[in-house]
Coordinates of C-alpha atoms in Angstrom, one line a residue:
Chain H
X244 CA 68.1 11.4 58.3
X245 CA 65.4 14.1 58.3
X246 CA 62.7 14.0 56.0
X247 CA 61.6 17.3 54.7
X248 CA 58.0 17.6 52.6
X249 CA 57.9 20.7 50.1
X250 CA 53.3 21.3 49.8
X251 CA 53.4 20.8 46.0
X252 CA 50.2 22.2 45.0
X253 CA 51.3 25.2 43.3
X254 CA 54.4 27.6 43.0
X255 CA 57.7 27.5 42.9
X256 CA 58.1 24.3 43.9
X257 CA 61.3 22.7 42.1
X258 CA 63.1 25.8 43.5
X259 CA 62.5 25.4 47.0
X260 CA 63.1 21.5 46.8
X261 CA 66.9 22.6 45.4
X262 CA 67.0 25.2 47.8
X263 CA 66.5 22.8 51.1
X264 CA 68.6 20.3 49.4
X265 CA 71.8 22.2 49.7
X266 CA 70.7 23.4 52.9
X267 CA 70.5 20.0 54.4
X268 CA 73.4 18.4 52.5
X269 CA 73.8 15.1 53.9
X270 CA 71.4 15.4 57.0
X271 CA 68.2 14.5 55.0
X272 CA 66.1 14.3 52.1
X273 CA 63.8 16.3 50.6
X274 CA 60.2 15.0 48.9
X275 CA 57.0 16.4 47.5
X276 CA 53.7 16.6 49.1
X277 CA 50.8 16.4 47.2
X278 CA 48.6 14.3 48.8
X279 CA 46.9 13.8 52.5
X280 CA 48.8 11.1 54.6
X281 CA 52.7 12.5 53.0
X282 CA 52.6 15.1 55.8
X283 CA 52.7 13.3 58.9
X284 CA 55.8 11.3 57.4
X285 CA 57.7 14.7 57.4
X286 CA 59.8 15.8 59.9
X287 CA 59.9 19.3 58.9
X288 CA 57.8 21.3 56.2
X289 CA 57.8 24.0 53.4
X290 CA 54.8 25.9 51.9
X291 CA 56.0 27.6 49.3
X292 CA 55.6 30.6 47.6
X293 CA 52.8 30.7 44.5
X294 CA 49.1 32.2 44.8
X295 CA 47.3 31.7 48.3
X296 CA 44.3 31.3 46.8
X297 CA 45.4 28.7 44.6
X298 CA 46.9 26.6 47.4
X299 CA 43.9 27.4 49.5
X300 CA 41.7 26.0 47.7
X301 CA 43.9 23.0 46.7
X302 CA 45.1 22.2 50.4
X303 CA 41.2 21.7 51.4
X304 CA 40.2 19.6 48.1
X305 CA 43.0 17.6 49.4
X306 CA 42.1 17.3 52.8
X307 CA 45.4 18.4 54.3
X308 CA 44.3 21.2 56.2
X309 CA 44.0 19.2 59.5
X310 CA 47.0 17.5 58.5
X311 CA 49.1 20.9 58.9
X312 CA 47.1 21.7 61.7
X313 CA 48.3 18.5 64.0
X314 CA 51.7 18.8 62.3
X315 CA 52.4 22.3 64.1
X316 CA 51.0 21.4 67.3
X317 CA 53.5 18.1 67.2
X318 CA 56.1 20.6 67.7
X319 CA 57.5 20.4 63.9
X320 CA 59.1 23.2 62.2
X321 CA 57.3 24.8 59.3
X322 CA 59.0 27.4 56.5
X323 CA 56.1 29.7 55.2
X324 CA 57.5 31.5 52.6
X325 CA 55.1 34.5 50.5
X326 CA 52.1 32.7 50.0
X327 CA 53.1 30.2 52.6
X328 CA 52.5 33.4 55.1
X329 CA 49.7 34.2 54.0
X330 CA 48.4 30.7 54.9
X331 CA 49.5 30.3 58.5
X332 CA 48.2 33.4 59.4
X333 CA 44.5 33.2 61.4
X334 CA 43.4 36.6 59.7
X335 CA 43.3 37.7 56.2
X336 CA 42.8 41.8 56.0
X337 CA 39.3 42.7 53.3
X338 CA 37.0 40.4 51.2
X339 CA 39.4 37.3 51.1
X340 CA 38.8 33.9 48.9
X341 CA 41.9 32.4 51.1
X342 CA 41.0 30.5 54.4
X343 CA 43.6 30.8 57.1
X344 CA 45.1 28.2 58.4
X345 CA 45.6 29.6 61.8
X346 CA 49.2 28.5 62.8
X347 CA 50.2 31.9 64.0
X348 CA 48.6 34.4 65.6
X349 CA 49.3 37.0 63.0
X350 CA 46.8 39.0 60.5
X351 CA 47.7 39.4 57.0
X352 CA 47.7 42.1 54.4
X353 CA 48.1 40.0 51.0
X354 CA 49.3 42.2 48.7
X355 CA 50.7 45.0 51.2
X356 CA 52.9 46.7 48.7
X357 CA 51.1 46.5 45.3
X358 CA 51.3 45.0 42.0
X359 CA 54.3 43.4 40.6
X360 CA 55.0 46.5 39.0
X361 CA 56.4 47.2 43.1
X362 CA 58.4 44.3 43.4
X363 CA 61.5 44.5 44.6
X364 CA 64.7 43.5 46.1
X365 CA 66.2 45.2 49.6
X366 CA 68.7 44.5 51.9
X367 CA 67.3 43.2 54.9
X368 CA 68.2 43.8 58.9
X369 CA 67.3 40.6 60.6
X370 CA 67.2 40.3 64.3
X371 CA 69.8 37.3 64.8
X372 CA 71.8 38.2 61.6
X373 CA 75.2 39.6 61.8
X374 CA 75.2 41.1 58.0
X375 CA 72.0 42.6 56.1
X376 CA 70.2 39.6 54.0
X377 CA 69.1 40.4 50.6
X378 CA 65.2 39.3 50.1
X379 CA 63.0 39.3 47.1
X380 CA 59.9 40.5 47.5
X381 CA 57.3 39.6 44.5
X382 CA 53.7 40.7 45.1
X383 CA 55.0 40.2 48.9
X384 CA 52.1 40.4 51.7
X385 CA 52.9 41.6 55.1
X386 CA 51.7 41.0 58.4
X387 CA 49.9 44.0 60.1
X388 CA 48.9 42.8 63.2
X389 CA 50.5 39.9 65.6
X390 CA 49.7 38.5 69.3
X391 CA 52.2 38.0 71.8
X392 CA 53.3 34.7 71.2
X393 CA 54.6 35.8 67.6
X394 CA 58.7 37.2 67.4
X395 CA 58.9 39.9 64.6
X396 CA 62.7 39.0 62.7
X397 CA 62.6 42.0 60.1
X398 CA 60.8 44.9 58.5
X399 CA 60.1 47.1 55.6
X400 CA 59.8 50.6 56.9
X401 CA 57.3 49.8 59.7
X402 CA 55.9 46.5 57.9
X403 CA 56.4 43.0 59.2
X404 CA 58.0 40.9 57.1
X405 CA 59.5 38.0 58.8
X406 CA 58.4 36.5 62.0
X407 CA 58.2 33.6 64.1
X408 CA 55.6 31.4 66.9
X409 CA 57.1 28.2 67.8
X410 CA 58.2 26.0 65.2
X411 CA 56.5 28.1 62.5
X412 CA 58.7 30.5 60.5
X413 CA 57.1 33.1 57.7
X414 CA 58.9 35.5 55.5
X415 CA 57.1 37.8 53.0
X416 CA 60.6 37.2 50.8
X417 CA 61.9 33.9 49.1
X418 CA 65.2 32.8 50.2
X419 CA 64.4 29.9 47.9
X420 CA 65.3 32.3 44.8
X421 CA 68.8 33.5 46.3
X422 CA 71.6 31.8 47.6
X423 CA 71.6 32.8 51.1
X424 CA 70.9 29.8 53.1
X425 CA 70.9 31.4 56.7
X426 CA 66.8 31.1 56.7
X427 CA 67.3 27.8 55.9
X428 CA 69.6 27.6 58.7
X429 CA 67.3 28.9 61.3
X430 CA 64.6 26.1 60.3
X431 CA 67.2 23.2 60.4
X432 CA 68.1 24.1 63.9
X433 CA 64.0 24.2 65.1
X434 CA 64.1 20.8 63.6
X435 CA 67.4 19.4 65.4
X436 CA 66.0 21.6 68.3
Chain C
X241 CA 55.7 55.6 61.8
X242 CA 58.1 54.2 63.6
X243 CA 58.9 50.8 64.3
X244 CA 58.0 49.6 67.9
X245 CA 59.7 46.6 68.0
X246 CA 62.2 45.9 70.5
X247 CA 64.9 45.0 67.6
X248 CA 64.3 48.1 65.7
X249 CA 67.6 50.0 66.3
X250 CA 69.3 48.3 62.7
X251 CA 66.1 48.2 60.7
X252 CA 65.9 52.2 60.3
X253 CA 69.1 52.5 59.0
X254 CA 69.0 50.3 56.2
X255 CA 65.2 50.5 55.1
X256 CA 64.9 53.3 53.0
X257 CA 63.1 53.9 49.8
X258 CA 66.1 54.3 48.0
X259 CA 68.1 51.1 48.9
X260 CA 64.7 49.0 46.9
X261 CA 65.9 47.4 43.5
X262 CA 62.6 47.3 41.2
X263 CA 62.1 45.5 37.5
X264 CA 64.9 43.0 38.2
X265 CA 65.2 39.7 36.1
X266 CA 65.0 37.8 39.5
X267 CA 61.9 39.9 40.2
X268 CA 60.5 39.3 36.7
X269 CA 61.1 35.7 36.5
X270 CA 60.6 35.1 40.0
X271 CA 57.3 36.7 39.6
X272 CA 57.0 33.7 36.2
X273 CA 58.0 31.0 38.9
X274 CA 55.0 31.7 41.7
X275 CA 52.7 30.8 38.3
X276 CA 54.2 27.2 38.1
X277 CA 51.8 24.1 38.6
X278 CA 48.6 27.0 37.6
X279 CA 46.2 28.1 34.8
X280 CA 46.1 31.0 33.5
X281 CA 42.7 32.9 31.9
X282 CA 41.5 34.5 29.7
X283 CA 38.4 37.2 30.7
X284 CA 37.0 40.0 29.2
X285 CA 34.6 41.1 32.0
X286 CA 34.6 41.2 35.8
X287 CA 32.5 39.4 36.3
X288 CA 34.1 36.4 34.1
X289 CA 37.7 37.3 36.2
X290 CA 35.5 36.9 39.6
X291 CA 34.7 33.1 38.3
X292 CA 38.2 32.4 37.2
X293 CA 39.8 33.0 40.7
X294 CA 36.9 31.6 42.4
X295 CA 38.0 28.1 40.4
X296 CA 41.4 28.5 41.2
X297 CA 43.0 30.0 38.5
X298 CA 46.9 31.7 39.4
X299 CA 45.8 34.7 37.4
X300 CA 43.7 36.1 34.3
X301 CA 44.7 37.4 31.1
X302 CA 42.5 40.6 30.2
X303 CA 41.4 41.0 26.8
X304 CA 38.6 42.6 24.6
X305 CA 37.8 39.2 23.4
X306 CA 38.5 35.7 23.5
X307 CA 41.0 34.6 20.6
X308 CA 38.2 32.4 18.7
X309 CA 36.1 35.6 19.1
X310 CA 38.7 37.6 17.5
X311 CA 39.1 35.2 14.8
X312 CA 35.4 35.4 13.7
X313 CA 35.7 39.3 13.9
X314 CA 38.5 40.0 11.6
X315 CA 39.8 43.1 11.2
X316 CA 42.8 44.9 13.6
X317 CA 43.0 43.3 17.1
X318 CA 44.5 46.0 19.6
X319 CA 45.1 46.0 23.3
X320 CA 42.3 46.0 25.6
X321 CA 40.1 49.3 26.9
X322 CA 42.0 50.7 29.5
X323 CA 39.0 51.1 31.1
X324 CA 38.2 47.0 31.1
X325 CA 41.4 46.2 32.4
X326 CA 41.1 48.4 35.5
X327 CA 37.9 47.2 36.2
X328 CA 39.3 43.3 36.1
X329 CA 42.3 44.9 37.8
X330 CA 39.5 45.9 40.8
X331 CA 37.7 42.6 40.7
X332 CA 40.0 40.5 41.7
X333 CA 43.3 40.0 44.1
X334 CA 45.1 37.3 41.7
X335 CA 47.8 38.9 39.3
X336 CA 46.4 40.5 36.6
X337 CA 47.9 40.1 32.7
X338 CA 47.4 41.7 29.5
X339 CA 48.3 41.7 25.9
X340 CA 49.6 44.0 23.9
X341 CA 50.7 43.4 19.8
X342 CA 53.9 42.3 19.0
X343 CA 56.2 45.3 18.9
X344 CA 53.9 48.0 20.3
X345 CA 56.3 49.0 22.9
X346 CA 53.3 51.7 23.6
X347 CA 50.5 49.3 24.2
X348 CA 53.5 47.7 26.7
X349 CA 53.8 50.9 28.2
X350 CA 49.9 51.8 28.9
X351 CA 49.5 48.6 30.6
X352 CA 52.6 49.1 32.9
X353 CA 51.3 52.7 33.7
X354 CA 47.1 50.9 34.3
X355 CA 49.2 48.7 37.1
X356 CA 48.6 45.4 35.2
X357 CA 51.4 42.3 36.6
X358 CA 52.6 41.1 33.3
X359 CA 52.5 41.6 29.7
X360 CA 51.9 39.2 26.7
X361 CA 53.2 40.4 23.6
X362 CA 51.2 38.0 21.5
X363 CA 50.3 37.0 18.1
X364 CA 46.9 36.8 19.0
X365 CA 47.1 40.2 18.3
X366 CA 47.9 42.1 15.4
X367 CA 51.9 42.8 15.3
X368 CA 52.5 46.8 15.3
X369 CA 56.2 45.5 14.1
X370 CA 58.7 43.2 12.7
X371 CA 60.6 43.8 15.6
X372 CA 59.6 42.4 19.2
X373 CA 59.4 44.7 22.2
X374 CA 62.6 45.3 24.0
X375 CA 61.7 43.9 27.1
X376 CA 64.4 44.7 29.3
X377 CA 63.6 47.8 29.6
X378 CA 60.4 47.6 31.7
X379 CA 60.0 47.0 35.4
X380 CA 57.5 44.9 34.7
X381 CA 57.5 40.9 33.2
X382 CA 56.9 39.9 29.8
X383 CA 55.6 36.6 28.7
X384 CA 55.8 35.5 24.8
X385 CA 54.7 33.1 22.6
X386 CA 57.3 30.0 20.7
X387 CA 57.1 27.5 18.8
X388 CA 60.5 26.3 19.1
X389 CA 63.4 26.6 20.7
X390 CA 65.2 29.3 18.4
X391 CA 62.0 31.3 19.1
X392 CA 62.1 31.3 22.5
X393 CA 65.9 31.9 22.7
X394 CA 65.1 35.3 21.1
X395 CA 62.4 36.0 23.3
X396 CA 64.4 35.6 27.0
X397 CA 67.3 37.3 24.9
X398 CA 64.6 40.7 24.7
X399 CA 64.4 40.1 27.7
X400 CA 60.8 37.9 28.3
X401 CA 60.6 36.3 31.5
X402 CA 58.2 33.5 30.8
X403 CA 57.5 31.4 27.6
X404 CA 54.1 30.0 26.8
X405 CA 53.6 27.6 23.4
X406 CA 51.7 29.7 20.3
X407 CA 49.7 26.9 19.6
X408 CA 47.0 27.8 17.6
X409 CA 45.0 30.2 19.2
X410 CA 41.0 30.4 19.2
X411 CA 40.9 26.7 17.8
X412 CA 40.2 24.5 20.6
X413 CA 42.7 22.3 18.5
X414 CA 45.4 21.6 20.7
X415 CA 47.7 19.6 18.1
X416 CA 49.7 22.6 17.9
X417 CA 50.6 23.6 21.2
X418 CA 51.6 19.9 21.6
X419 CA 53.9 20.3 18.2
X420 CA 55.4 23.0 20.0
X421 CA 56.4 22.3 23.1
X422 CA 57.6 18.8 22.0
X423 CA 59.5 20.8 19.7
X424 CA 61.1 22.7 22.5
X425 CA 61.6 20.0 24.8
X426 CA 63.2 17.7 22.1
X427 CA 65.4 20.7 21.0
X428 CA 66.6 20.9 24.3
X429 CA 67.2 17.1 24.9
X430 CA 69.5 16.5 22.0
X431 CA 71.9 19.5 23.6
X432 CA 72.5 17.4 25.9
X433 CA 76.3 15.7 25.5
X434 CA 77.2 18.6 23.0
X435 CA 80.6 20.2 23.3
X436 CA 81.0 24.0 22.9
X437 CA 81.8 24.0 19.5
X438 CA 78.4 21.8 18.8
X439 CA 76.5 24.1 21.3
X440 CA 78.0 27.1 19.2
X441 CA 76.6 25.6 15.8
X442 CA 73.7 25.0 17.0
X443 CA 72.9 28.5 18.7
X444 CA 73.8 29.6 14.7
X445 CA 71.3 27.2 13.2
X446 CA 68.4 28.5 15.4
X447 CA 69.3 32.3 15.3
X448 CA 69.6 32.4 19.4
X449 CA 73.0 33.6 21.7
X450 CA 75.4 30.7 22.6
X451 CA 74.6 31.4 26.4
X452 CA 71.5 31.0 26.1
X453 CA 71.8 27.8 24.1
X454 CA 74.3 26.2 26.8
X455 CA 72.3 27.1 29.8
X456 CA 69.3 25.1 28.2
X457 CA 72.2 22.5 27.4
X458 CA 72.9 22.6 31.2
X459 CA 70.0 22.9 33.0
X460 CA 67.7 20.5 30.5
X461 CA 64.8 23.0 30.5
X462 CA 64.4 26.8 29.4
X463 CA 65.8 29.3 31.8
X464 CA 62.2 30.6 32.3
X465 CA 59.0 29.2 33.1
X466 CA 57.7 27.6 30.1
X467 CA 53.3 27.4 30.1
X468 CA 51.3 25.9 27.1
X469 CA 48.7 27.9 25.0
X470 CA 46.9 28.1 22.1
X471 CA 44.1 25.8 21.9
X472 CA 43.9 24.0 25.1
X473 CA 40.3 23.3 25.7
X474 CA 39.6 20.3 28.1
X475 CA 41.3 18.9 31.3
X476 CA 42.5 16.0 29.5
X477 CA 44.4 18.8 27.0
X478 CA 45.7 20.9 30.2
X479 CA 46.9 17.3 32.0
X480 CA 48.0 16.3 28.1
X481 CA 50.3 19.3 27.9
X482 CA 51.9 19.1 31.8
X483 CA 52.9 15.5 30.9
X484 CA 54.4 16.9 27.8
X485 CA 56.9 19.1 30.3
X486 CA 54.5 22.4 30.1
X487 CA 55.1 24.4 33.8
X488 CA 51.7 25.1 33.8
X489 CA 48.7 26.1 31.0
X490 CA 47.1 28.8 29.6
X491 CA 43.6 28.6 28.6
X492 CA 42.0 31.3 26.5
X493 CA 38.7 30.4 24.2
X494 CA 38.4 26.9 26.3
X495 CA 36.8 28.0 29.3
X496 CA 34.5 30.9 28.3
X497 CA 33.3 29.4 25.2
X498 CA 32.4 26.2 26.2
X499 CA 28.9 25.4 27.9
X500 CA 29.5 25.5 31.2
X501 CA 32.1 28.2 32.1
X502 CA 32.2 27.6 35.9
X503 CA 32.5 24.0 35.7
X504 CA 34.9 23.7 32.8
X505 CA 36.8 26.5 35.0
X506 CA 37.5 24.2 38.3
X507 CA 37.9 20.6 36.0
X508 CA 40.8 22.1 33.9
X509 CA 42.6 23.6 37.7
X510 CA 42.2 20.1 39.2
X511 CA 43.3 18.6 35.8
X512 CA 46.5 20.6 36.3
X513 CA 47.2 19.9 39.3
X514 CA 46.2 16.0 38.7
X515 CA 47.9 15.7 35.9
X516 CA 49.5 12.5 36.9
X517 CA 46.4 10.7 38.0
X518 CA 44.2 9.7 35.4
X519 CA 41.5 8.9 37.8
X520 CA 41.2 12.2 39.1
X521 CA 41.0 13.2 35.3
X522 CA 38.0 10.8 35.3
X523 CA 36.4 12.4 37.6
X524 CA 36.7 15.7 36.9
X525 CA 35.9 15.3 33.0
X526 CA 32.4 14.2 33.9
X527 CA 29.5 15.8 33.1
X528 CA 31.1 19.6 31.5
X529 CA 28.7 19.9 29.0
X530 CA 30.2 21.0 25.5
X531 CA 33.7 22.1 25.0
X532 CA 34.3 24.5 22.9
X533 CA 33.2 24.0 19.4
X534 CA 36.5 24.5 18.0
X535 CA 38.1 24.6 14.6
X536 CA 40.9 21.6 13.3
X537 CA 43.7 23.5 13.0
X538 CA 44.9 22.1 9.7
X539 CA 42.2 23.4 7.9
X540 CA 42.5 27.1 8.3
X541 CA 43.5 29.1 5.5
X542 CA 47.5 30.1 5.2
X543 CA 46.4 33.8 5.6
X544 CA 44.5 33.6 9.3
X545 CA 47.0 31.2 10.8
X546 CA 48.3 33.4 13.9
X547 CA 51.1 31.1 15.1
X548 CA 53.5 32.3 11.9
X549 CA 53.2 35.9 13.2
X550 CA 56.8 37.3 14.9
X551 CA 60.1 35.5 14.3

């Protein structure tokens, strides 16, 4: 039984907790983390999607920041989703309130594509998938710069939105708000991996 | 320019401008749902918006004055100078909101074209109509005010992608915020059981659509994110209104009418987000200075009651 801890700090929390509960079925369970000492008890993790800053701040009242840290070099999968990519990244593009967490080697551009009025939904090419995936995109950031070590899995036009370093998986999108589960997928088989 | 990537070949196909879907209800309500577990804020300068993300807030609510301001004024209350909410717009990187009066689909339509994230349509100020916006046909979200459940069945019918309590705005007093979103939240518990033809009746009694009334049957909660406003002044109201089943809390007067803006500011995001721990609550309560003076709710005069404006 795998263990799976949704950061439940702020966001749209209840959503991804359903979402990773059909994805897993039977293989696990799926809690929320609000506290420092819930995230080494996890086996695999989800930040979800919400305002970085918010979360930021939140995640380092709450001491969890070397938490995530030691939980990504242990080899365990992460699911960064909007926000969530925002956080991993080691760079944040201009005058930024939002401290990086530095799990991937990426730079960020936090609100690439505008204001919600330039939100939208597009069908997605994703290395890996056989059929486009359809992604929602709400005040989506984007990375705009990457290091070696980091697999680009889709973009906008020329913008990153999906990539990958290890065990840590981002997407600019939610797959929590639709009911393709092949994102979901890809981070159950980093954690039977 | 091009994409360099080695798995590029597909991506040019299918990414054109044309293939984007904008203004959708999973956009707008999605864009409701990344609020959830925050505090939202009222600001009327810059610089206030600059202290309001710096405490944490999800976004800020930009308006010419602060509801217990607008109160003691009198007169019409309109939307905000363009010129105010651009300049919040520029001050900060968390979404920006605005109101606009109840029916002034014009108002709406200005602060759609100024860029601003989502609209209030709210009693705070003065209606333009007896009609409400029609919401659906913006690209961008809409978030309105209830006091029960029939209200806020009419609302995500227009097409409003978030609820938020009335309350009573500008009071401090937040007895009736709490009277609303218990009414809400019992509404909805008592569906629960009901056949179709019950579920039918009911949707009559409280003016909404059957759908509507079934899926809150179903799914035990609105269909939308559901905040509390109007009056909500200290942590222990913010915490006070999450326990009650709020998503997350708007604070207007309470923060930038108490003493101590900056500290009442991070005490009432930590309250939300320690809602559940009353030790937390303890701690962060310390030491604010004033609240807001406030005004008891049940003693203001029939005619300057906002919560009674819109249907």
């Amino acid at each position: 039984m795998y263990k799976i801890g949704v950061i439940a700090l702020q966001g749209d929390v209840s959503e991804h907790v359903d979402a990773m509960r059909r994805a897993l079925g039977d293989k696990g369970i799926v809690v929320e983390v609000r506290k420092a000492g819930e995230i080494p008890e996890c086996d695999g993790l989800v930040i979800p999607g919400g305002e970085s800053t918010t979360i930021s701040t939140q995640l380092e009242k709450g001491g969890m920041v070397g938490e995530l840290k030691d939980f990504v070099s242990r080899g365990k999968p992460i699911l960064a989703t909007c926000a969530g990519l925002v956080l991993v990244s080691s760079t944040i593009e201009g005058d930024s309130r939002v401290k990086p967490l530095g799990l991937m080697d990426t730079t960020v551009d936090r609100n690439a594509f505008g204001s919600q009025k330039a939100s939208f939904e597009a069908d997605l090419a994703v290395e890996g998938f056989e059929t486009p995936y359809r992604a929602v995109f709400i005040r989506a950031p984007v990375i705009s710069d990457l290091g070696r070590a980091v697999q680009v899995l889709a973009r906008v036009e020329d913008k990153i939105v999906a990539a990958r370093q290890g065990n840590v998986l981002c997407l600019a999108f939610h797959p929590e708000l639709t009911e393709d589960r092949r994102f979901h997928q890809m981070f159950m088989s980093e954690l039977e991996a | 320019m091009r994409p360099t990537s080695p798995f590029n070949v597909r991506f040019e196909a299918v990414m054109e401008l044309e293939n984007l879907r904008f203004g959708t209800e999973l956009l707008k309500r999605g864009f409701a749902k990344m609020q959830k577990g925050g505090v939202i804020m009222d600001v009327t300068t810059p610089e206030q918006a600059a202290i309001a993300e710096e405490a944490g807030a999800v976004a800020v609510m930009a308006l010419h004055a602060v509801p217990a301001d607008i109160r003691k004024m009198g007169g019409v209350a309109r939307m905000a100078d363009p010129a105010v909410i651009e300049e919040i717009i520029n001050a900060v990187t968390i979404p920006v909101m605005a109101k606009a009066r109840i029916g002034h689909f014009v108002e709406a339509q200005i602060l759609e074209a100024l860029g601003v994230d989502m609209v209030d349509e709210s009693e705070v100020l003065t209606p333009a109509d007896t009609f409400h916006i029609e919401k659906t046909k913006f690209t961008i979200p809409f978030v309105c005010g209830a006091r029960n459940l029939g209200e806020a069945c009419r609302r995500i019918a227009e097409g409003a992608a978030m609820i938020r309590t009335k309350g009573e705005a500008g009071t401090g007093d937040v007895s009736q915020a709490v009277l609303h979103m218990r009414a809400i939240m019992s509404q909805i518990r008592a569906l629960k059981g009901m056949d179709d033809v019950e579920l039918a009746k009911v949707a009559r009694d409280i003016g909404a659509k059957y759908e509507l009334v079934a899926e809150c049957a179903r799914m035990q909660r609105l269909p939308v994110v559901n905040f509390a406003a109007g009056g909500v002044a200290t942590p222990a109201d913010a915490a006070l209104m999450m326990l009650l089943g709020a998503d997350g809390v708007f604070v207007g007067s309470g923060i930038f009418k108490s003493e101590n803006p900056r500290a009442m500011a991070i005490a009432i995001v930590q309250a939300v987000h320690n809602y559940d721990n009353p030790q937390v609550l303890a701690r962060v309560s310390k030491g604010l200075g004033a609240a807001m003076k406030g005004l008891d709710a049940s003693t203001i005069p029939e005619g300057e009651i906002l919560q009674s404006r819109g249907w």
